[in-house]
Amino acid sequence: MGKKEKTSFQLKTPKGTKDWEGTDMVIRDRIFSTITEVFKRHGAVTIDTPVFELKEILAGKYGEDSKLIYDLADQGGELCSLRYDLTVPFARWLAMNSSIKHIKRYHIAKVYRRDQPAMTKGRMREFYQCDFDIAGEHDPMLPDAEILRITSEIFESLGWQGKYTIKINHRKILDGIFEVCGVPTEKLRTISSAVDKLDKSPWEEVRREMTEEKGLDPTVADKIGTYVNFKGGRDLLSRLSSDGTLSANPSAKKGLGDMMLLFDYLDAFGVLDKISLDMSLARGLDYYTGVIYEVVTEGSAPASTGNTEGQKLQRTTKKEKSASADVDEDRSADPTVGVGSVAAGGRYDELVGMFSGKGQIPCVGISFGVDRIFSITKARMEKENTKAVRSNEVDVFVMAFGGKGFTGLLKERMEVAKQLWDAGIKTEFSWKVKPKLPQQFKAAEAGGVPFAVILGEDELAEGKVKLKQMGLSEDNPEKEGVMVSRDELVAEVRKRLKNLTDGLDEAAQMVAELKVQEKEDVPGEAPAIPTVS
Amino acid sequence: MGKKEKTSFQLKTPKGTKDWEGTDMVIRDRIFSTITEVFKRHGAVTIDTPVFELKEILAGKYGEDSKLIYDLADQGGELCSLRYDLTVPFARWLAMNSSIKHIKRYHIAKVYRRDQPAMTKGRMREFYQCDFDIAGEHDPMLPDAEILRITSEIFESLGWQGKYTIKINHRKILDGIFEVCGVPTEKLRTISSAVDKLDKSPWEEVRREMTEEKGLDPTVADKIGTYVNFKGGRDLLSRLSSDGTLSANPSAKKGLGDMMLLFDYLDAFGVLDKISLDMSLARGLDYYTGVIYEVVTEGSAPASTGNTEGQKLQRTTKKEKSASADVDEDRSADPTVGVGSVAAGGRYDELVGMFSGKGQIPCVGISFGVDRIFSITKARMEKENTKAVRSNEVDVFVMAFGGKGFTGLLKERMEVAKQLWDAGIKTEFSWKVKPKLPQQFKAAEAGGVPFAVILGEDELAEGKVKLKQMGLSEDNPEKEGVMVSRDELVAEVRKRLKNLTDGLDEAAQMVAELKVQEKEDVPGEAPAIPTVS
C-alpha cells in the first residue's frame, strides 16, 4: 500500500456477494452459535477445509451445475476452484484420512456458485452452508435417528416450536414402489427425479414428464400416483407394510424395515411428533441410498399460499402456480435444499468411495439452509416487533459529571473501566476528555447499555460512585441510581447483571430473544403447514 | 454428483493450504474465542466481507507484493481477486458506508497470498488474520491507548503473563529524528524503511544500506544510529523531550506530546509495564501516520538464541545471523507482522481517503498473527505436557450392562440420553444395539468423557441409574459410582459438573488449560526477551 494518490474505484462488492454488518451479523452469529451448541451437545467436532480445492477434486461431481463452479485464474502451478459445497471437501478429507473410521463432524462455512444472483430472494454467489454428517459403520438407523433428533433440537432451540415439520422417506421404499408399479430398472433414477419435482410442480405435470418425456407407460404412472401422494405417520407405515405387493418387493421390504426401526428410535428420542412420512419426497441428488429428509416451515413456503392443505396445493395447475409467488426465484441457491425447505439430507453410503477408490465409509448427514433460516428469523422478528437486537454487548457505560470547572475526570473514568475490564465486565466510556453528561447518556442509550456508572468529584473523594440501571420506570426506587463504594462496584454490577437476566443462562436468553410466537403443536399425521408450494 | 464411477484423484489440498482438524482445531477455536471475548468486552462489533473483491479494489495497494494476489478466472462478468488482507476490505467498506463515522470492528478470517509456502515454518497461502480497528474522530490517543489495553488483555487471557512485550514508537518522532539528523525530506520514507530492517539486520548492514544504496551522508547515518538504538520507558521519553534539538522539531514535538499523553493513559489502564518505547521500530507499511507497535514474545524469536540482551543480538554480524535459525524462513507469511512478532499495527489516518475520494476517517488498528500464536501455544502445551486437549466436549456417556440374556437396553439408553439432552447436557451413547460394557468404557475414556451413567435392568426397575465419575482414584468413596434416581439424574450431573470445574467459569478454564508456566514479570526498561532475532 505504498501509494497515497487518490484513485477512483467502483465502490461495491462483487455481484452476488455482500458485506454482513450490524444487527444482521448479530442475528446470524446467534443462529450459528445456537446450531453449534446443539452439535456439540451430541459430541460433534468441526473440521475446516480450504476455501479452494484442486479443480479435479470438484470435477464431475455436480453434473450440469459444474458450470457454476468458480475457477481460480491459472497463474502458474495447480489449477484450483472455489468449493461448491461442503460435502465434496468432507468426502475428500475422509478419503485422505483413511485411518478415521468414525466421525461426527459439523462445518459452517461459505460456498461459491456462479449462479444468476437474486439478492432480494436470498440467492447469492457467496453464501453459508451448515453441514452435519456422521461417517462410519454403526448399527442400523441409530445415526440416522440421532441426526433427526439433532435437527429437532436445533429448530426447538431457535424457538420454532410447532412451526416446522420433518418430511422423511426412504430411497429403498421409493425404489420398491417404482418396481411394483412396473417401472423398468433402467428408468428408476429418472422417474425418481420426476417425483422429486412434486414439491414444486403438480402431479399432472410430473405425470406428463414421466409419460411423455420419459416414455413411461401411463398405467404405471397412475399406479405411482396412488403411492406418492401418501403422507402420514406410523399408520401410513403400517398400511404400506400390510400392502402384500409392496412388502413382497425386497427393496421396499428393506426400506420399510429400516423405517419401522427408525420410528421406534424417534419415539424414544421424543421427536416422532415432528415427523411426516411423505411418499412424494425423493430428493434430487443421485447419491442417497437410504433414508432422506427435508425440513419445511411456514416461512419457507411462499407467503401468498394461505392454504393449509398440502394435498390440495399439490394439485394446483401450472398456471395457478406461476401466478402465485415466484416459486423458482424463491428457491434457495443451494440445490441440496429444496423449495420451501430449511434443511435437507439423507444417507449416502457410497460417496466416499468415489474418492478413496478403496473401501466405502457409510455416511448420513444434513445441511441447514442458514441463509434462509436467517431470513425467516429476521422477518419474524420484524413482524413481531421483537426488542431491538443490540449490535454490541456492552454492559456498563462509565460516565462523569461536574459543575463549573469540570475536568472531565478522564483518568478516573479510565481507572473504573480498567477495574471492570479486569473483572471481565464489558465496559465502555466516552473517548472525550470533557464529555457532557447528556452526550454520555445518549451514547449509552444508543448502544442499549443496561448500566451506567456515574462519577462525580465529591463522590469519588468518598470512594463512591453511582450505579444506575438505564431505563427504569419513574416509580422505581432505584430510578436515580444507588451509591456504591469503589470496592464493591464489581460485585454490585455482577449482582445486578445476574438479576437482569433473571436467572436465564445465556443460551436461554438467546432463545428468548429469537423466539417466535408460540403456536399449537401439529401432529405428524396432518401437518397444518403447506408442505408443497 | 450424478456419477458413481470410481475416479482416481490426487488426494491432497492445494499447495500452501491445509485442513484443520482434531485438537489443532480445538486449540485454534479457543484462541479465537479468547480473543473475541476481549474484543466484545470493549464494545467491538464484527463485520464479514466477501472472500473476493473486485480486482480493481486491491490493485495498487500492495506494491510489489501485488504479484502474490490470487485472481479468479475470467469466466465472464467482473474480474475478482481473493482478499490479500482484511484492512483493504475494511477501508473499502468504510468508504462505501459513509454514514458510519465511528466503529470499533474486529474481523477474524482467512486471507490469500500466492507466496512460496513454507508449511513447516507456518507460511501458508491460506491463513487467518485477526484484525481489530477503531475508526473515527476522537480525542487524541484515547483509542490508541485502548487498543494497547486490549492487546494486553488478549495476551493475559491467553496465559502469556510476563512473556510478551509491546514495543511502541511514533512515526512523527522518527520523522523528527531523521529531520534533525539531516535526512533530506525526499529520503524520509526510504530511510524509515531501512530502519525498519533493524529487527532482522544488524546496524552495520542498515547503515550500509542508508549510505551506499540510498546515498545518505555517513555522518547523518551515524547520528541516526545514536537515536535508533534507544529503548526504554518514561525515562527515555523524558530524555528525548529534554533533547533541545529534537524537541525544537515540530514533528518530533508533536510525536513526543502524543507519546506523553499515551503513557499517562497506559498508566491509568495498568499496562505501562508491558510497554517498551523502541526507537528502532519503524514498521514497513507507508500508511502509518502516528503511533506504531509490535508485540514480541519469547516464542516468537528463534529458539536457538538464548541471549537475552537484545542490544547485543542486534549487533551480530550477517554471517552469525545466517548461521542461526532461518530467520527469513521463520518470518510470518503476513508482512504486517514483523519477524518474531505476534501482533502489530498503528495509526493510519489517511488510508480510507484512498477509497472514498471524499473525507478521511482516522483509524488505528492492530493485527494479531493468530497462526503464529497458535503455533507458540501448541509448542508450549507440548513442552509442558499440558493435559491432553479433548477434541469434543461430551460430559456424559450413557452405557448399559447386563448378564445372560442382556438386551442392550438400547431404548432405555436413548431415553436417558434424551433426558440429558433436553437439559442441555452434552451426552453420547454407543450406536450398538448390544454393546459390551468394556467397549463402552473404552469409548468414554478415549473421548475423555468425565461422567458415565450406567444402566442395569434391576436398577432401572427401581427407577435408578448409576452415576460414576471416570478416573477416580481407588480410595475415593465414589470410585464405583453412586446410585441416583432417574428424577434426580439431571440435577446430580449438573452438581458434579459444577464441582468438577471447581467454580471456574468456562473462560477461566480455557485459560487454565492454555496457561503457560508462570514467569517473573520483566520491566519495560530492559526486556529480558530478545527483541531482535
PDB file of N, CA and C in Angstrom, chain A residues 23 27 30 381-382 384-390 448 500 509 512-515:
ATOM      1  N   THR A  23     -26.877  -5.468  13.034  1.00  0.00           N
ATOM      2  CA  THR A  23     -27.694  -6.459  13.725  1.00  0.00           C
ATOM      3  C   THR A  23     -27.851  -7.733  12.895  1.00  0.00           C
ATOM      4  N   ILE A  27     -27.584 -11.364  14.557  1.00  0.00           N
ATOM      5  CA  ILE A  27     -28.591 -12.428  14.439  1.00  0.00           C
ATOM      6  C   ILE A  27     -27.953 -13.673  13.820  1.00  0.00           C
ATOM      7  N   ARG A  30     -25.810 -15.481  16.266  1.00  0.00           N
ATOM      8  CA  ARG A  30     -26.610 -16.202  17.269  1.00  0.00           C
ATOM      9  C   ARG A  30     -27.149 -17.497  16.696  1.00  0.00           C
ATOM     10  N   MET A 381     -38.850 -11.573  13.452  1.00  0.00           N
ATOM     11  CA  MET A 381     -38.525 -10.596  14.486  1.00  0.00           C
ATOM     12  C   MET A 381     -39.116  -9.235  14.137  1.00  0.00           C
ATOM     13  N   GLU A 382     -39.036  -8.886  12.862  1.00  0.00           N
ATOM     14  CA  GLU A 382     -39.583  -7.591  12.447  1.00  0.00           C
ATOM     15  C   GLU A 382     -41.101  -7.567  12.592  1.00  0.00           C
ATOM     16  N   GLU A 384     -42.919  -9.306  14.539  1.00  0.00           N
ATOM     17  CA  GLU A 384     -43.388  -9.395  15.921  1.00  0.00           C
ATOM     18  C   GLU A 384     -42.791  -8.302  16.783  1.00  0.00           C
ATOM     19  N   ASN A 385     -42.131  -7.335  16.114  1.00  0.00           N
ATOM     20  CA  ASN A 385     -41.579  -6.216  16.859  1.00  0.00           C
ATOM     21  C   ASN A 385     -40.688  -6.651  18.006  1.00  0.00           C
ATOM     22  N   THR A 386     -39.920  -7.684  17.765  1.00  0.00           N
ATOM     23  CA  THR A 386     -39.012  -8.157  18.807  1.00  0.00           C
ATOM     24  C   THR A 386     -38.119  -6.997  19.238  1.00  0.00           C
ATOM     25  N   LYS A 387     -37.915  -6.914  20.527  1.00  0.00           N
ATOM     26  CA  LYS A 387     -36.999  -5.917  21.108  1.00  0.00           C
ATOM     27  C   LYS A 387     -35.741  -5.823  20.242  1.00  0.00           C
ATOM     28  N   ALA A 388     -35.390  -4.600  19.927  1.00  0.00           N
ATOM     29  CA  ALA A 388     -34.259  -4.377  19.022  1.00  0.00           C
ATOM     30  C   ALA A 388     -33.044  -5.202  19.432  1.00  0.00           C
ATOM     31  N   VAL A 389     -32.398  -5.790  18.448  1.00  0.00           N
ATOM     32  CA  VAL A 389     -31.185  -6.546  18.713  1.00  0.00           C
ATOM     33  C   VAL A 389     -30.049  -5.554  18.884  1.00  0.00           C
ATOM     34  N   ARG A 390     -29.264  -5.713  19.928  1.00  0.00           N
ATOM     35  CA  ARG A 390     -28.132  -4.821  20.132  1.00  0.00           C
ATOM     36  C   ARG A 390     -26.979  -5.258  19.252  1.00  0.00           C
ATOM     37  N   GLY A 448     -27.869   0.701  23.864  1.00  0.00           N
ATOM     38  CA  GLY A 448     -28.692  -0.208  24.662  1.00  0.00           C
ATOM     39  C   GLY A 448     -27.970  -0.740  25.887  1.00  0.00           C
ATOM     40  N   LEU A 500     -30.779  -9.028  36.143  1.00  0.00           N
ATOM     41  CA  LEU A 500     -31.335  -8.580  34.867  1.00  0.00           C
ATOM     42  C   LEU A 500     -31.688  -9.764  33.987  1.00  0.00           C
ATOM     43  N   GLN A 509     -31.472 -17.080  27.143  1.00  0.00           N
ATOM     44  CA  GLN A 509     -31.703 -15.693  26.772  1.00  0.00           C
ATOM     45  C   GLN A 509     -31.741 -15.520  25.274  1.00  0.00           C
ATOM     46  N   ALA A 512     -34.834 -16.830  23.962  1.00  0.00           N
ATOM     47  CA  ALA A 512     -35.945 -15.954  24.292  1.00  0.00           C
ATOM     48  C   ALA A 512     -35.993 -14.787  23.320  1.00  0.00           C
ATOM     49  N   GLU A 513     -34.813 -14.282  22.987  1.00  0.00           N
ATOM     50  CA  GLU A 513     -34.790 -13.126  22.103  1.00  0.00           C
ATOM     51  C   GLU A 513     -35.175 -13.493  20.681  1.00  0.00           C
ATOM     52  N   LEU A 514     -34.764 -14.681  20.288  1.00  0.00           N
ATOM     53  CA  LEU A 514     -35.051 -15.095  18.912  1.00  0.00           C
ATOM     54  C   LEU A 514     -36.442 -15.728  18.802  1.00  0.00           C
ATOM     55  N   LYS A 515     -37.004 -16.036  19.950  1.00  0.00           N
ATOM     56  CA  LYS A 515     -38.206 -16.863  19.984  1.00  0.00           C
ATOM     57  C   LYS A 515     -39.349 -16.261  19.174  1.00  0.00           C
TER      58      LYS A 515
END
